[in-house]
XYZ file of C-alpha atoms in Angstrom:
106
model
C -51.171 68.202 6.240
C -49.902 64.917 7.585
C -51.868 63.129 4.871
C -49.932 65.055 2.230
C -46.636 63.808 3.640
C -47.759 60.214 4.224
C -46.707 58.973 0.714
C -43.339 60.627 1.200
C -42.972 59.076 4.646
C -43.665 55.645 3.137
C -41.048 56.328 0.485
C -38.567 57.478 3.136
C -39.215 54.305 5.176
C -38.738 52.179 2.052
C -35.543 54.019 1.159
C -34.207 53.605 4.713
C -34.833 49.851 4.495
C -33.129 49.760 1.106
C -30.213 51.749 2.525
C -29.810 49.241 5.396
C -29.891 46.362 2.921
C -27.281 48.000 0.697
C -25.030 48.759 3.664
C -25.283 45.125 4.703
C -24.430 43.941 1.189
C -21.520 46.386 1.033
C -20.152 45.007 4.280
C -20.414 41.455 2.961
C -18.778 42.454 -0.314
C -15.894 44.120 1.528
C -15.268 41.050 3.678
C -15.415 38.843 0.569
C -12.949 41.152 -1.203
C -10.607 40.936 1.777
C -10.776 37.117 1.775
C -10.108 37.023 -1.964
C -7.180 39.390 -1.520
C -5.655 37.116 1.103
C -6.149 34.074 -1.133
C -4.559 35.932 -4.043
C -1.569 36.839 -1.888
C -1.084 33.194 -0.992
C -1.340 32.134 -4.629
C 1.070 34.770 -5.884
C 3.630 33.821 -3.291
C 6.249 35.930 -1.654
C 6.592 39.488 -2.863
C 10.061 39.782 -1.390
C 12.656 38.633 -3.935
C 14.985 37.335 -1.238
C 12.175 35.223 0.218
C 11.388 33.871 -3.256
C 15.022 32.902 -3.755
C 15.165 31.183 -0.367
C 11.898 29.361 -1.077
C 13.120 28.120 -4.476
C 16.445 27.064 -2.932
C 14.578 25.131 -0.252
C 12.450 23.406 -2.929
C 15.564 22.483 -4.942
C 17.291 21.102 -1.845
C 14.209 19.068 -0.991
C 14.004 17.792 -4.579
C 17.662 16.761 -4.485
C 17.169 15.006 -1.160
C 14.166 13.112 -2.510
C 16.117 12.046 -5.609
C 18.888 10.698 -3.366
C 16.289 8.835 -1.326
C 14.820 7.299 -4.510
C 18.285 6.195 -5.643
C 19.014 4.668 -2.236
C 15.695 2.820 -2.205
C 16.176 1.562 -5.759
C 19.592 0.130 -4.855
C 18.071 -1.458 -1.757
C 15.347 -3.030 -3.925
C 18.035 -4.386 -6.234
C 19.918 -5.832 -3.275
C 16.741 -7.430 -1.916
C 15.924 -8.890 -5.349
C 19.362 -10.459 -5.558
C 18.993 -11.845 -2.036
C 15.556 -13.242 -2.873
C 16.780 -14.748 -6.115
C 19.738 -16.352 -4.360
C 17.466 -17.676 -1.619
C 15.071 -19.148 -4.185
C 17.935 -20.708 -6.143
C 19.262 -22.289 -2.955
C 15.805 -23.739 -2.299
C 15.371 -24.737 -5.933
C 12.347 -22.478 -6.485
C 11.435 -20.167 -9.356
C 12.506 -16.632 -8.403
C 10.900 -14.942 -11.441
C 7.427 -15.330 -9.910
C 8.495 -13.990 -6.530
C 10.326 -10.953 -7.966
C 7.547 -9.756 -10.302
C 5.711 -7.563 -7.761
C 8.958 -5.649 -7.141
C 9.474 -5.007 -10.856
C 6.572 -2.594 -11.235
C 7.584 1.047 -11.666
C 5.401 4.116 -11.269
């Protein structure tokens, strides 16, 4: 009688192995889905409208601050160019060669 059930036992063993494999793959897929969900949340940004507004305000303030910094640095460059030109004129040198590296803009 045991010989009659042997093919079924082999099938049951094979199906149990397949079941373990599928459970393992399901677990991996769930953890991957969770990671992707977290990444999506970060990409989408804040869901709270108030937080979005605060974040945008912070970005605008930072942008304004950086623009002021650029303006300040540009005026300082202009002042340094004038100082360099005056220094070169006092020495009798050619200031156009010395000022060229400062003229490049990005």
